[in-house]
Each structure stands twice: as structure tokens, then as C-alpha cells.
Amino acid sequence: MRALIQRVAEARVEVEGATLGEIGPGLLVLVCAMQGDSEAEADRLAGRIARLRIFRDDAGRMNLSVRDIGGAALVVSQFTLAADTSRGNRPGLSAAAAPEDGRRLYDHFAGRLQSEGLPVATGRFGADMKVSLLNDGPVTIWMDTAD
């Protein structure tokens, strides 16, 4: 699985003008299931993200996790993280998991983050979403379970 994680002061996701998910301080997690991924990759990625120390401590050092600060996670599916841009001008997306597998792993991942003790808000899998965020730092981290 792949994830692009952004430390945010706030974030929200809308579909057709209705807010589906909204958080204050925490993480916006754009996530993509890849072909061959299973619940094991989703579990590993969720655990790593919950423990990722990218929030400032009292000394101003990035030494705290989202759990440590009492933050939340907004999880948004984004199959374009599977984009292959090595040829031509149109990204290839065939490395992404099939939609039914992607949905299952997206839901599993969000549930696993919640079981890590995080309040979790989500978008809608496969929908045309509008994501708004106030990036804090900015801090943006790329994670891939294949690495």
C-alpha cells in the first residue's frame, strides 16, 4: 500500500457539496491499495502511521506521534498514488488494486487506524471528492509498504 501523509492543522473532505469527514489537528492520509496487497500491508502501514513522530514536542523537535498529541486522521482513497509516469504524458494506473480489493483494503486500513486509538474520518471510496487542508509545517511524508 502507498500513502501520502500530511501533518495538518485541519482537513475536510466533501462529496457533492456535503462534508463527509472533517478533523482538526492530525493527519490527512491519502491511501492507495496496490495489486497484490493484503490486510497485512494495511495493518503494517496503519501501525507505522499511528506511531510516526512528526509532531513538535515542547522543545520544538518532531518527536511526537498523532496519538501523543490527541490528534485525528482523515483517510481519503486516492488510486492515483499508483500512477506510473515513466512513459508518455498519461499516467498508467494499472498497478492499483482492482476496485473491489481497493475498497476492502481502504476500509480495513481506516478501521486499523481507529484500532490504534485514533479518531478517524473518511471520504467515500471511488467518489469525486474535494479535499481541503491546512498543511502544518508543511510536513508531507511518503510511505510505501513495498519499500
PDB file of C-alpha atoms in Angstrom:
ATOM      1  CA  MET A   1       0.000   0.000   0.000  1.00  0.00           C
ATOM      2  CA  ARG A   2       1.031   3.542  -0.581  1.00  0.00           C
ATOM      3  CA  ALA A   3       0.219   6.600   1.492  1.00  0.00           C
ATOM      4  CA  LEU A   4       0.931  10.282   1.316  1.00  0.00           C
ATOM      5  CA  ILE A   5       0.690  11.675   4.841  1.00  0.00           C
ATOM      6  CA  GLN A   6       0.322  15.364   5.588  1.00  0.00           C
ATOM      7  CA  ARG A   7       0.504  16.913   9.031  1.00  0.00           C
ATOM      8  CA  VAL A   8      -2.459  19.250   9.172  1.00  0.00           C
ATOM      9  CA  ALA A   9      -3.969  21.888  11.420  1.00  0.00           C
ATOM     10  CA  GLU A  10      -7.311  20.888   9.883  1.00  0.00           C
ATOM     11  CA  ALA A  11      -8.683  18.975   6.912  1.00  0.00           C
ATOM     12  CA  ARG A  12     -12.019  18.029   5.401  1.00  0.00           C
ATOM     13  CA  VAL A  13     -13.446  16.078   2.505  1.00  0.00           C
ATOM     14  CA  GLU A  14     -16.654  16.871   0.617  1.00  0.00           C
ATOM     15  CA  VAL A  15     -18.721  14.976  -1.931  1.00  0.00           C
ATOM     16  CA  GLU A  16     -21.341  16.870  -3.923  1.00  0.00           C
ATOM     17  CA  GLY A  17     -21.143  19.816  -1.501  1.00  0.00           C
ATOM     18  CA  ALA A  18     -21.690  17.708   1.638  1.00  0.00           C
ATOM     19  CA  THR A  19     -18.910  17.334   4.201  1.00  0.00           C
ATOM     20  CA  LEU A  20     -18.233  13.627   4.808  1.00  0.00           C
ATOM     21  CA  GLY A  21     -15.226  13.884   7.086  1.00  0.00           C
ATOM     22  CA  GLU A  22     -13.501  16.657   8.985  1.00  0.00           C
ATOM     23  CA  ILE A  23     -10.665  16.795  11.516  1.00  0.00           C
ATOM     24  CA  GLY A  24      -8.716  19.340  13.491  1.00  0.00           C
ATOM     25  CA  PRO A  25      -5.011  18.791  14.196  1.00  0.00           C
ATOM     26  CA  GLY A  26      -3.750  15.467  12.924  1.00  0.00           C
ATOM     27  CA  LEU A  27      -3.003  13.673   9.691  1.00  0.00           C
ATOM     28  CA  LEU A  28      -4.520  13.710   6.241  1.00  0.00           C
ATOM     29  CA  VAL A  29      -3.743  10.271   4.824  1.00  0.00           C
ATOM     30  CA  LEU A  30      -4.170   9.754   1.087  1.00  0.00           C
ATOM     31  CA  VAL A  31      -4.013   5.992   0.616  1.00  0.00           C
ATOM     32  CA  CYS A  32      -3.858   3.568  -2.319  1.00  0.00           C
ATOM     33  CA  ALA A  33      -4.006  -0.212  -2.345  1.00  0.00           C
ATOM     34  CA  MET A  34      -1.713  -1.770  -4.934  1.00  0.00           C
ATOM     35  CA  GLN A  35      -2.134  -5.043  -6.811  1.00  0.00           C
ATOM     36  CA  GLY A  36      -1.149  -7.923  -4.559  1.00  0.00           C
ATOM     37  CA  ASP A  37      -1.703  -6.009  -1.309  1.00  0.00           C
ATOM     38  CA  SER A  38      -3.478  -7.712   1.573  1.00  0.00           C
ATOM     39  CA  GLU A  39      -4.708  -6.855   5.044  1.00  0.00           C
ATOM     40  CA  ALA A  40      -1.151  -7.452   6.285  1.00  0.00           C
ATOM     41  CA  GLU A  41       0.127  -4.431   4.327  1.00  0.00           C
ATOM     42  CA  ALA A  42      -2.805  -2.324   5.540  1.00  0.00           C
ATOM     43  CA  ASP A  43      -2.098  -3.330   9.154  1.00  0.00           C
ATOM     44  CA  ARG A  44       1.619  -2.571   8.860  1.00  0.00           C
ATOM     45  CA  LEU A  45       1.017   0.804   7.204  1.00  0.00           C
ATOM     46  CA  ALA A  46      -1.606   1.851   9.769  1.00  0.00           C
ATOM     47  CA  GLY A  47       0.702   0.944  12.653  1.00  0.00           C
ATOM     48  CA  ARG A  48       3.604   2.869  11.156  1.00  0.00           C
ATOM     49  CA  ILE A  49       1.456   5.942  10.554  1.00  0.00           C
ATOM     50  CA  ALA A  50      -0.035   5.891  14.073  1.00  0.00           C
ATOM     51  CA  ARG A  51       3.492   5.805  15.543  1.00  0.00           C
ATOM     52  CA  LEU A  52       5.088   8.270  13.090  1.00  0.00           C
ATOM     53  CA  ARG A  53       6.733  11.013  15.154  1.00  0.00           C
ATOM     54  CA  ILE A  54       6.207  14.154  13.083  1.00  0.00           C
ATOM     55  CA  PHE A  55       4.576  16.496  15.617  1.00  0.00           C
ATOM     56  CA  ARG A  56       6.562  19.008  17.657  1.00  0.00           C
ATOM     57  CA  ASP A  57       7.350  18.416  21.318  1.00  0.00           C
ATOM     58  CA  ASP A  58       7.879  21.206  23.860  1.00  0.00           C
ATOM     59  CA  ALA A  59      11.426  21.705  22.565  1.00  0.00           C
ATOM     60  CA  GLY A  60      10.150  22.202  19.002  1.00  0.00           C
ATOM     61  CA  ARG A  61      11.520  18.870  17.737  1.00  0.00           C
ATOM     62  CA  MET A  62       9.454  16.444  15.674  1.00  0.00           C
ATOM     63  CA  ASN A  63       9.225  13.850  18.401  1.00  0.00           C
ATOM     64  CA  LEU A  64       5.517  13.152  18.957  1.00  0.00           C
ATOM     65  CA  SER A  65       3.035  10.928  17.126  1.00  0.00           C
ATOM     66  CA  VAL A  66      -0.536  11.793  16.227  1.00  0.00           C
ATOM     67  CA  ARG A  67      -1.608   9.624  19.173  1.00  0.00           C
ATOM     68  CA  ASP A  68       0.695  11.559  21.511  1.00  0.00           C
ATOM     69  CA  ILE A  69      -0.954  14.878  20.613  1.00  0.00           C
ATOM     70  CA  GLY A  70      -4.511  13.511  20.734  1.00  0.00           C
ATOM     71  CA  GLY A  71      -4.925  14.165  17.010  1.00  0.00           C
ATOM     72  CA  ALA A  72      -7.132  12.515  14.421  1.00  0.00           C
ATOM     73  CA  ALA A  73      -6.774  11.085  10.924  1.00  0.00           C
ATOM     74  CA  LEU A  74      -8.723  11.888   7.780  1.00  0.00           C
ATOM     75  CA  VAL A  75      -8.330   8.914   5.425  1.00  0.00           C
ATOM     76  CA  VAL A  76      -9.030   9.505   1.731  1.00  0.00           C
ATOM     77  CA  SER A  77      -8.707   6.883  -1.005  1.00  0.00           C
ATOM     78  CA  GLN A  78      -6.541   8.019  -3.894  1.00  0.00           C
ATOM     79  CA  PHE A  79      -5.817   5.402  -6.543  1.00  0.00           C
ATOM     80  CA  THR A  80      -3.683   7.887  -8.490  1.00  0.00           C
ATOM     81  CA  LEU A  81      -0.875   7.234  -5.987  1.00  0.00           C
ATOM     82  CA  ALA A  82      -0.322   4.121  -8.135  1.00  0.00           C
ATOM     83  CA  ALA A  83       0.498   6.301 -11.161  1.00  0.00           C
ATOM     84  CA  ASP A  84       3.329   5.174 -13.410  1.00  0.00           C
ATOM     85  CA  THR A  85       4.719   8.249 -15.155  1.00  0.00           C
ATOM     86  CA  SER A  86       7.720   6.558 -16.752  1.00  0.00           C
ATOM     87  CA  ARG A  87       6.247   6.603 -20.263  1.00  0.00           C
ATOM     88  CA  GLY A  88       4.346   9.240 -22.171  1.00  0.00           C
ATOM     89  CA  ASN A  89       2.228  12.018 -20.763  1.00  0.00           C
ATOM     90  CA  ARG A  90      -0.713   9.999 -19.456  1.00  0.00           C
ATOM     91  CA  PRO A  91      -0.064   8.241 -16.121  1.00  0.00           C
ATOM     92  CA  GLY A  92      -0.618   4.497 -16.120  1.00  0.00           C
ATOM     93  CA  LEU A  93      -2.777   3.313 -13.229  1.00  0.00           C
ATOM     94  CA  SER A  94      -2.776  -0.447 -13.787  1.00  0.00           C
ATOM     95  CA  ALA A  95      -0.652  -1.072 -10.665  1.00  0.00           C
ATOM     96  CA  ALA A  96      -3.565  -0.050  -8.424  1.00  0.00           C
ATOM     97  CA  ALA A  97      -5.633  -2.815  -6.858  1.00  0.00           C
ATOM     98  CA  ALA A  98      -8.911  -3.722  -8.528  1.00  0.00           C
ATOM     99  CA  PRO A  99     -11.780  -1.568  -7.197  1.00  0.00           C
ATOM    100  CA  GLU A 100     -13.321  -4.281  -5.002  1.00  0.00           C
ATOM    101  CA  ASP A 101      -9.922  -5.091  -3.444  1.00  0.00           C
ATOM    102  CA  GLY A 102      -9.098  -1.400  -3.110  1.00  0.00           C
ATOM    103  CA  ARG A 103     -12.368  -0.696  -1.271  1.00  0.00           C
ATOM    104  CA  ARG A 104     -11.897  -3.650   1.074  1.00  0.00           C
ATOM    105  CA  LEU A 105      -8.321  -2.633   1.926  1.00  0.00           C
ATOM    106  CA  TYR A 106      -9.241   1.050   2.276  1.00  0.00           C
ATOM    107  CA  ASP A 107     -11.970   0.155   4.787  1.00  0.00           C
ATOM    108  CA  HIS A 108      -9.637  -2.246   6.592  1.00  0.00           C
ATOM    109  CA  PHE A 109      -6.879   0.388   6.769  1.00  0.00           C
ATOM    110  CA  ALA A 110      -9.238   3.029   8.210  1.00  0.00           C
ATOM    111  CA  GLY A 111     -10.513   0.526  10.776  1.00  0.00           C
ATOM    112  CA  ARG A 112      -6.973  -0.443  11.722  1.00  0.00           C
ATOM    113  CA  LEU A 113      -6.024   3.212  12.309  1.00  0.00           C
ATOM    114  CA  GLN A 114      -9.066   3.510  14.532  1.00  0.00           C
ATOM    115  CA  SER A 115      -7.996   0.429  16.471  1.00  0.00           C
ATOM    116  CA  GLU A 116      -4.644   2.187  17.014  1.00  0.00           C
ATOM    117  CA  GLY A 117      -6.578   4.673  19.147  1.00  0.00           C
ATOM    118  CA  LEU A 118      -7.121   7.421  16.586  1.00  0.00           C
ATOM    119  CA  PRO A 119     -10.370   9.182  15.811  1.00  0.00           C
ATOM    120  CA  VAL A 120     -10.785   8.520  12.073  1.00  0.00           C
ATOM    121  CA  ALA A 121     -12.866  10.363   9.492  1.00  0.00           C
ATOM    122  CA  THR A 122     -13.082   9.151   5.893  1.00  0.00           C
ATOM    123  CA  GLY A 123     -14.049  10.152   2.423  1.00  0.00           C
ATOM    124  CA  ARG A 124     -16.098   7.962   0.085  1.00  0.00           C
ATOM    125  CA  PHE A 125     -14.225   5.306  -1.861  1.00  0.00           C
ATOM    126  CA  GLY A 126     -14.426   5.898  -5.618  1.00  0.00           C
ATOM    127  CA  ALA A 127     -16.223   9.252  -5.329  1.00  0.00           C
ATOM    128  CA  ASP A 128     -15.193  12.558  -6.875  1.00  0.00           C
ATOM    129  CA  MET A 129     -14.084  14.289  -3.685  1.00  0.00           C
ATOM    130  CA  LYS A 130     -12.986  17.783  -2.790  1.00  0.00           C
ATOM    131  CA  VAL A 131     -10.263  17.729  -0.140  1.00  0.00           C
ATOM    132  CA  SER A 132      -9.333  20.860   1.790  1.00  0.00           C
ATOM    133  CA  LEU A 133      -6.452  21.097   4.199  1.00  0.00           C
ATOM    134  CA  LEU A 134      -4.294  23.492   6.117  1.00  0.00           C
ATOM    135  CA  ASN A 135      -0.876  21.846   5.956  1.00  0.00           C
ATOM    136  CA  ASP A 136       1.122  22.328   9.150  1.00  0.00           C
ATOM    137  CA  GLY A 137       4.844  22.840   8.628  1.00  0.00           C
ATOM    138  CA  PRO A 138       4.459  21.905   5.833  1.00  0.00           C
ATOM    139  CA  VAL A 139       5.200  18.288   6.643  1.00  0.00           C
ATOM    140  CA  THR A 140       4.469  15.716   3.952  1.00  0.00           C
ATOM    141  CA  ILE A 141       5.677  12.098   4.150  1.00  0.00           C
ATOM    142  CA  TRP A 142       5.539   9.324   1.520  1.00  0.00           C
ATOM    143  CA  MET A 143       5.197   5.707   2.667  1.00  0.00           C
ATOM    144  CA  ASP A 144       5.093   2.538   0.601  1.00  0.00           C
ATOM    145  CA  THR A 145       4.909  -0.927   2.155  1.00  0.00           C
ATOM    146  CA  ALA A 146       6.921  -2.248  -0.797  1.00  0.00           C
ATOM    147  CA  ASP A 147       9.960  -0.247   0.396  1.00  0.00           C
TER     148      ASP A 147
END
